[in-house]
Short mmCIF file of N, CA and C in Angstrom, two decimals:
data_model
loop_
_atom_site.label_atom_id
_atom_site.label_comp_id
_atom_site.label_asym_id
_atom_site.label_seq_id
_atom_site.Cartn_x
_atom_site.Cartn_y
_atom_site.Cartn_z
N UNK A 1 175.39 122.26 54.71
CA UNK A 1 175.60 121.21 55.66
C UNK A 1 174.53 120.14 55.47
N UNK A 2 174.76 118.90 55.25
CA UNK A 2 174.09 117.85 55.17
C UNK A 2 173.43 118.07 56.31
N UNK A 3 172.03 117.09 56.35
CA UNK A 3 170.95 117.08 57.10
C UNK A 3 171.00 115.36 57.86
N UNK A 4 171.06 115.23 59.30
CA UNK A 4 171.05 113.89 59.76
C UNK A 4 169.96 113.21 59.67
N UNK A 5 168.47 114.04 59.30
CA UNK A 5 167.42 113.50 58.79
C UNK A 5 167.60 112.58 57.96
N UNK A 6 166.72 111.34 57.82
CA UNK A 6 166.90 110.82 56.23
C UNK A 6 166.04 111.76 55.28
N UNK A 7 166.41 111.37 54.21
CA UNK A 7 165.12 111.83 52.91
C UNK A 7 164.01 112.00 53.20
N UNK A 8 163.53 110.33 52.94
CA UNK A 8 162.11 110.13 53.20
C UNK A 8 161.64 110.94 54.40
N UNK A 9 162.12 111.20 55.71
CA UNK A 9 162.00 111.88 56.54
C UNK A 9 161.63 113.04 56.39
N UNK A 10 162.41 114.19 55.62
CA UNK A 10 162.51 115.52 55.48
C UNK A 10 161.01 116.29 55.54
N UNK A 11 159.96 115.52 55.40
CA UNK A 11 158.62 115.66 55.04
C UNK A 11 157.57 115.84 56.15
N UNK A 12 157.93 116.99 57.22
CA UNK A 12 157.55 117.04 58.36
C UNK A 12 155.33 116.65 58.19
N UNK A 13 155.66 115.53 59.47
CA UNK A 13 153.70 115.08 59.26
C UNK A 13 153.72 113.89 58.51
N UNK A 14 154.60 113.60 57.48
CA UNK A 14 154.28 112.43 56.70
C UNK A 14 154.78 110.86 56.96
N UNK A 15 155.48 111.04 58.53
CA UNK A 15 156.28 110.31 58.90
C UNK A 15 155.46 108.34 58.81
N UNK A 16 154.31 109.14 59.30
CA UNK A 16 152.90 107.95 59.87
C UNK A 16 152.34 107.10 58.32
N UNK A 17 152.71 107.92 57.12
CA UNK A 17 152.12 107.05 55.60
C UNK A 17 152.82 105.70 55.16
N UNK A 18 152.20 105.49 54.83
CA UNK A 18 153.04 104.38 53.63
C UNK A 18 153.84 104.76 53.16
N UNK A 19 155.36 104.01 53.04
CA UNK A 19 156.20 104.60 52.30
C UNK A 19 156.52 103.36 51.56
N UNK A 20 156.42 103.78 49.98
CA UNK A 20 156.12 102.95 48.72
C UNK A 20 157.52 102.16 48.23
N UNK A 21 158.79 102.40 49.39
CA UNK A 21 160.04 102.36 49.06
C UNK A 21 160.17 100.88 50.15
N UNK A 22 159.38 100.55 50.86
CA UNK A 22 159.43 99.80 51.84
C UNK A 22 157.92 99.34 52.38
N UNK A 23 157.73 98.26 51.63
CA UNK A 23 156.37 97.83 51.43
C UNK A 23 156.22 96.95 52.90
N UNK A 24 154.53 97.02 53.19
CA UNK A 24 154.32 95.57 54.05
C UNK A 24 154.72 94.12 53.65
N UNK A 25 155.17 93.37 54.96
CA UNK A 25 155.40 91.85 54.29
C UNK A 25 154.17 91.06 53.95
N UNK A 26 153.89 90.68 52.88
CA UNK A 26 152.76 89.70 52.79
C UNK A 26 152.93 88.54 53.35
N UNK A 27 151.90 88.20 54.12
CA UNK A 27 151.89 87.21 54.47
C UNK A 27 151.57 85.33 53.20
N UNK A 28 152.41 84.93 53.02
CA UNK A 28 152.56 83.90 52.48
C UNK A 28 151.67 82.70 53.05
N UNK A 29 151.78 82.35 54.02
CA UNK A 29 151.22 80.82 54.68
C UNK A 29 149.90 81.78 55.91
N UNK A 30 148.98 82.06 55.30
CA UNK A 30 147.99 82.39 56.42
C UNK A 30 147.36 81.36 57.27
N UNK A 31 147.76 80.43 56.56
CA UNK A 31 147.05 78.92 57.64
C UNK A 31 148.36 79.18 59.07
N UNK A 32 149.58 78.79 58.87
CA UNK A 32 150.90 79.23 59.53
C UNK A 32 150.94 80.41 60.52
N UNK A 33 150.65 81.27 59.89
CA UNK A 33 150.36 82.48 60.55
C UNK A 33 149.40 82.43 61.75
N UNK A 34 148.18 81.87 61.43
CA UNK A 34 147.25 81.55 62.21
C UNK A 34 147.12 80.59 63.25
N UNK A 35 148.32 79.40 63.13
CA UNK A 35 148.41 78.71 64.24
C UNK A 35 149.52 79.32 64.86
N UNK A 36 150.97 80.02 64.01
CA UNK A 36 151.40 80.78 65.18
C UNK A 36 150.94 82.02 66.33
N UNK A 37 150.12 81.93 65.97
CA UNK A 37 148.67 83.15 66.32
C UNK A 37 148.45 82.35 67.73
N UNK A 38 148.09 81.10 67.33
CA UNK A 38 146.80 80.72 68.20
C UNK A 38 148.15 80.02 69.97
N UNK A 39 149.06 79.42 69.33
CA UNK A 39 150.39 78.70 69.77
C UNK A 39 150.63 80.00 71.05
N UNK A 40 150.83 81.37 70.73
CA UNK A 40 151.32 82.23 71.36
C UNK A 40 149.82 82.45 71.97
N UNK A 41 148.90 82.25 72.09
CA UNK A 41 147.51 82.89 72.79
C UNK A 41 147.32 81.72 73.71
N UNK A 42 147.65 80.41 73.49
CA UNK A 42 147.92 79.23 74.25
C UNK A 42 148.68 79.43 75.52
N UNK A 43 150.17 79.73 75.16
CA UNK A 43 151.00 80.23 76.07
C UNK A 43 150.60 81.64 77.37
N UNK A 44 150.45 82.31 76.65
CA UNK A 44 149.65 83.80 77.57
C UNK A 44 148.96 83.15 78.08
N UNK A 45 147.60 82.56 77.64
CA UNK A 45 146.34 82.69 78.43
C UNK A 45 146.91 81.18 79.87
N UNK A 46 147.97 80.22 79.41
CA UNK A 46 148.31 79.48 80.00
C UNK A 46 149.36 79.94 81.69
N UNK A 47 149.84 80.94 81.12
CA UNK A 47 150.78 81.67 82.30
C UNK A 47 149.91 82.18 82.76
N UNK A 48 149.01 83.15 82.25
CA UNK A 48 148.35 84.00 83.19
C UNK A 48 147.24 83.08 84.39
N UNK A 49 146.68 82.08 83.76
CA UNK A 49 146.00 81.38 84.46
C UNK A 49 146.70 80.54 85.72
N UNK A 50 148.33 79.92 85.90
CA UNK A 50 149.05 79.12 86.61
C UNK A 50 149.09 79.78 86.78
N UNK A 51 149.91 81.52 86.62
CA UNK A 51 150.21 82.13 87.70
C UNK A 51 149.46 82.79 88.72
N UNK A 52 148.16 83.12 88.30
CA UNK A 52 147.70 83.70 88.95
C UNK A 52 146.73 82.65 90.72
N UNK A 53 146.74 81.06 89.83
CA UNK A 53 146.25 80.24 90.75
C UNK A 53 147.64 80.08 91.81
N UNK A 54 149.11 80.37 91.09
CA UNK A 54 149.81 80.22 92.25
C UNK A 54 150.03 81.08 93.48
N UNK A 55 149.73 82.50 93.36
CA UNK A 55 149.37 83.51 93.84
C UNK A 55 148.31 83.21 95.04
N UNK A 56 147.86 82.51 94.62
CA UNK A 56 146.58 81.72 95.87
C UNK A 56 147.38 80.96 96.71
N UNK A 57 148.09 80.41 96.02
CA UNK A 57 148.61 79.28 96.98
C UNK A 57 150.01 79.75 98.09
N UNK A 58 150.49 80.74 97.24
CA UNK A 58 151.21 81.64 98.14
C UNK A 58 150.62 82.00 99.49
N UNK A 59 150.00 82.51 99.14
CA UNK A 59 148.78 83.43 99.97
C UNK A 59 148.01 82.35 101.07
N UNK A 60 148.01 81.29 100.77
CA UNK A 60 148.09 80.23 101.46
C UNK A 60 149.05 79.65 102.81
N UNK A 61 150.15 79.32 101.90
CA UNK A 61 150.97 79.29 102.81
C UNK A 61 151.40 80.82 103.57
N UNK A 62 151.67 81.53 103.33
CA UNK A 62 151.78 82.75 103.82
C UNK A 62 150.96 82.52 104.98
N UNK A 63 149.43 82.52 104.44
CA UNK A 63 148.39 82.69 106.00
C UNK A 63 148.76 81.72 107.02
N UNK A 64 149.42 80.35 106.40
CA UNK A 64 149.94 79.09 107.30
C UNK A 64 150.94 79.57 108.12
N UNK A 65 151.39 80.14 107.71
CA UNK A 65 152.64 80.57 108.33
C UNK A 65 152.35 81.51 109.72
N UNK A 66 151.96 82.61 109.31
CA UNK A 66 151.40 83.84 110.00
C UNK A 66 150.55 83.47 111.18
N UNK A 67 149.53 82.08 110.57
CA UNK A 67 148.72 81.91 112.18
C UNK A 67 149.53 81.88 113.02
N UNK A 68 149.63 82.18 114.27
CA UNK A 68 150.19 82.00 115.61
C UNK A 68 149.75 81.42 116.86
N UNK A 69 148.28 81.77 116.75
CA UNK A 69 147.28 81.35 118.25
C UNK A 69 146.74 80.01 117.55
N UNK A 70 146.70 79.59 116.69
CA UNK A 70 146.10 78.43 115.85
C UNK A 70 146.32 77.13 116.22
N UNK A 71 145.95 76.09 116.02
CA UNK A 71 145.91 74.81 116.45
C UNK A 71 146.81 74.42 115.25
N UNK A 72 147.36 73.32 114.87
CA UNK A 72 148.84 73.03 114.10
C UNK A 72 147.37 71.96 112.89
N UNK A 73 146.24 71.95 113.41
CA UNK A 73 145.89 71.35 112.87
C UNK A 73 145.19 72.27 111.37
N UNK A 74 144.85 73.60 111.72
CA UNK A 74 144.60 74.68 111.29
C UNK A 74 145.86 74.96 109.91
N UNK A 75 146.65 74.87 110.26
CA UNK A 75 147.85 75.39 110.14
C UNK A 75 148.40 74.03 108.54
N UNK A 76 148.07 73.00 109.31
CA UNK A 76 147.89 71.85 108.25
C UNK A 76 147.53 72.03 106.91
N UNK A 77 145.93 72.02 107.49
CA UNK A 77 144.72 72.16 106.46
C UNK A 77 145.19 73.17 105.20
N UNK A 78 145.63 74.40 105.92
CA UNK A 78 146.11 75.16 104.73
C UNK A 78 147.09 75.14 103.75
N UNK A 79 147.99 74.11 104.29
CA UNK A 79 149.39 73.67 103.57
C UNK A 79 148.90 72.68 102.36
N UNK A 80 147.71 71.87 102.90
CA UNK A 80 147.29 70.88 101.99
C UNK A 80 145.89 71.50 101.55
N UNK A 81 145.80 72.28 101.14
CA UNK A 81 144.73 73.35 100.00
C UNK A 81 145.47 73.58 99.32
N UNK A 82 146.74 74.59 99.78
CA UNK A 82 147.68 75.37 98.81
C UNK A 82 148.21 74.20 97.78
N UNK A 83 148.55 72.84 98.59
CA UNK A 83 148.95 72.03 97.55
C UNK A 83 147.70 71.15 96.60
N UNK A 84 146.74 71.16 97.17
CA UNK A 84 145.45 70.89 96.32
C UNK A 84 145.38 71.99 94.92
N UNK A 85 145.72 73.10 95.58
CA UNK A 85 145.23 74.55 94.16
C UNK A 85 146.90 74.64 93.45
N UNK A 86 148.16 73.84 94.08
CA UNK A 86 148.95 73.50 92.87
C UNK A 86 148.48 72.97 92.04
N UNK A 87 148.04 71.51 92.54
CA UNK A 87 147.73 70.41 91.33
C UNK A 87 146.78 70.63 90.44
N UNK A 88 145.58 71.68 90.55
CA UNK A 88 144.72 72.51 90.04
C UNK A 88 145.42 73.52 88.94
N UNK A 89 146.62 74.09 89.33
CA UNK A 89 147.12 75.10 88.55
C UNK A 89 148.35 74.02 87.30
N UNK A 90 148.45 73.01 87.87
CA UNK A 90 148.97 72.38 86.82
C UNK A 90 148.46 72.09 85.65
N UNK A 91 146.91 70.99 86.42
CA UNK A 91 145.89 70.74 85.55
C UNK A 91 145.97 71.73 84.77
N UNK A 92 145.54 72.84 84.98
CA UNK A 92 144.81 73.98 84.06
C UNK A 92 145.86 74.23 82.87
N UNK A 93 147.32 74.55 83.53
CA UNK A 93 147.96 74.38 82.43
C UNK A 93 148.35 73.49 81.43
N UNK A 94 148.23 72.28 81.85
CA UNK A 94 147.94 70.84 80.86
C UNK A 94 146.98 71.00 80.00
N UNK A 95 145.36 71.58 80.60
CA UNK A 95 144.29 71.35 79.72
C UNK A 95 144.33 72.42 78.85
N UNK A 96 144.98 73.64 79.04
CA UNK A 96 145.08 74.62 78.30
C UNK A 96 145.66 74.28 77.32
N UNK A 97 146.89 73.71 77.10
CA UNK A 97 147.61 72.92 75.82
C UNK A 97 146.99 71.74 75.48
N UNK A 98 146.12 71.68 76.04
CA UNK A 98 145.49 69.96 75.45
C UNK A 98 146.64 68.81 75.52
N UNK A 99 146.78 68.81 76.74
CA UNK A 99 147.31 67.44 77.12
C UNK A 99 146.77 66.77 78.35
N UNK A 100 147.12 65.58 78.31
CA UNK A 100 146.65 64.74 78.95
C UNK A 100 146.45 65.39 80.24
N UNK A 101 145.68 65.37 81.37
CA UNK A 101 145.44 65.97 82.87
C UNK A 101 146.22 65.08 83.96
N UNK A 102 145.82 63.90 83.74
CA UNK A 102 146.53 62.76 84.71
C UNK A 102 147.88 62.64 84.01
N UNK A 103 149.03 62.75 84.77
CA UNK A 103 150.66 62.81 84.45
C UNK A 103 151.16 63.41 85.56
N UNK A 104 152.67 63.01 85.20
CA UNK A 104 153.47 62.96 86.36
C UNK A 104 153.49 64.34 86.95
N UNK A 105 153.49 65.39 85.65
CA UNK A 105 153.19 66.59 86.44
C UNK A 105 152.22 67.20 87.39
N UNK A 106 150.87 66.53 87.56
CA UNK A 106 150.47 66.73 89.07
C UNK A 106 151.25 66.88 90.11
N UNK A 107 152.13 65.58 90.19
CA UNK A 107 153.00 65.44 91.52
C UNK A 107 153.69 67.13 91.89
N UNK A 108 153.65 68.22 90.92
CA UNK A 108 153.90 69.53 91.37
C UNK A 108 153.07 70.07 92.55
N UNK A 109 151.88 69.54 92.12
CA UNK A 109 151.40 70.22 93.40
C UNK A 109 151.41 69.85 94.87
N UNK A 110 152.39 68.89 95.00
CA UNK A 110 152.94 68.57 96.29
C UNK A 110 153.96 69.50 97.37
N UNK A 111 154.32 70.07 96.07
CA UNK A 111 155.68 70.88 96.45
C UNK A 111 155.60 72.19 97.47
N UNK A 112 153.95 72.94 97.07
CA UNK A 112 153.69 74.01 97.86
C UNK A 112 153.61 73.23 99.12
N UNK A 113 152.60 72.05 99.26
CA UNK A 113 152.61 71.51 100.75
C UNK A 113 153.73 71.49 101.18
N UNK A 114 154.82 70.92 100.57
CA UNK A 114 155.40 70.28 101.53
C UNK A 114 156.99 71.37 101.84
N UNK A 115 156.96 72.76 101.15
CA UNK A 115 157.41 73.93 101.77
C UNK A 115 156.73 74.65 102.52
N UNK A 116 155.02 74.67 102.27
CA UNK A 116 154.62 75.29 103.23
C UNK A 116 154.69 74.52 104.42
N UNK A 117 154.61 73.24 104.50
CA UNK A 117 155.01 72.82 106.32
C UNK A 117 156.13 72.64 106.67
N UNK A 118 157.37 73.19 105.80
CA UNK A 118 158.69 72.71 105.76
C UNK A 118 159.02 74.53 106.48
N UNK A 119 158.04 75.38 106.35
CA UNK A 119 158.47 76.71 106.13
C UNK A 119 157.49 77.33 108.04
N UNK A 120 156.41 76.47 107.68
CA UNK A 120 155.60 76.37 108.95
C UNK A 120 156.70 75.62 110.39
N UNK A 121 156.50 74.72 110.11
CA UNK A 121 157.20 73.53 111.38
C UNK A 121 158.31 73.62 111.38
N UNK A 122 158.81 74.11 110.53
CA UNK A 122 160.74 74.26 110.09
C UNK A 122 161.40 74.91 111.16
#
């Protein structure tokens, strides 16, 4: 009875070697390689940083929300932080790609304000 193993397989332990039938790809363009390297470490370190500043700003409005005994003025202040640490989390992701800081995409960080008092006063 044939074996559903492959061949190369049959060789219990040797699974982890080099197998001389199926070589590594050489890399051709290591300059290439290296900015697709750097392109994808751009991106990561760029999400992890917006997301994690938006997480604040959640947490923001959230607390806006939640006050109850608070003065509306209280309640404000925090809507327009959360949207201060948008425009912060934009920046960051702009400067992380090296682009310009001042652009239209600031105007994002308006948006937490103006759900968090849409979500507050609503």
């Amino acid at each position: 009875m044939a074996s559903s193993v492959p061949s190369r397989r049959q060789e219990k332990g040797r699974g982890h070697l080099l197998d001389m039938n199926a070589p590594r790809r050489v890399v051709q363009d290591p300059e290439k390689d290296a900015r697709d390297l750097a392109r994808v470490q751009k991106w990561v370190m760029s999400v992890l940083a917006v997301t994690t500043i938006c997480h604040l700003v959640v947490g923001l409005v959230v607390a806006a929300v939640l006050l109850d005994d608070a003065p509306d003025s209280s309640r404000i202040g925090l809507n327009v932080i959360a949207g201060v640490f948008g425009a912060i989390a934009v920046a960051t992701g702009l400067a992380i790609h090296g682009r310009r800081i001042p652009s239209p995409w600031l105007l994002l960080g308006v948006v937490p304000t103006a759900i968090g008092l849409w979500l507050t006063f609503g």
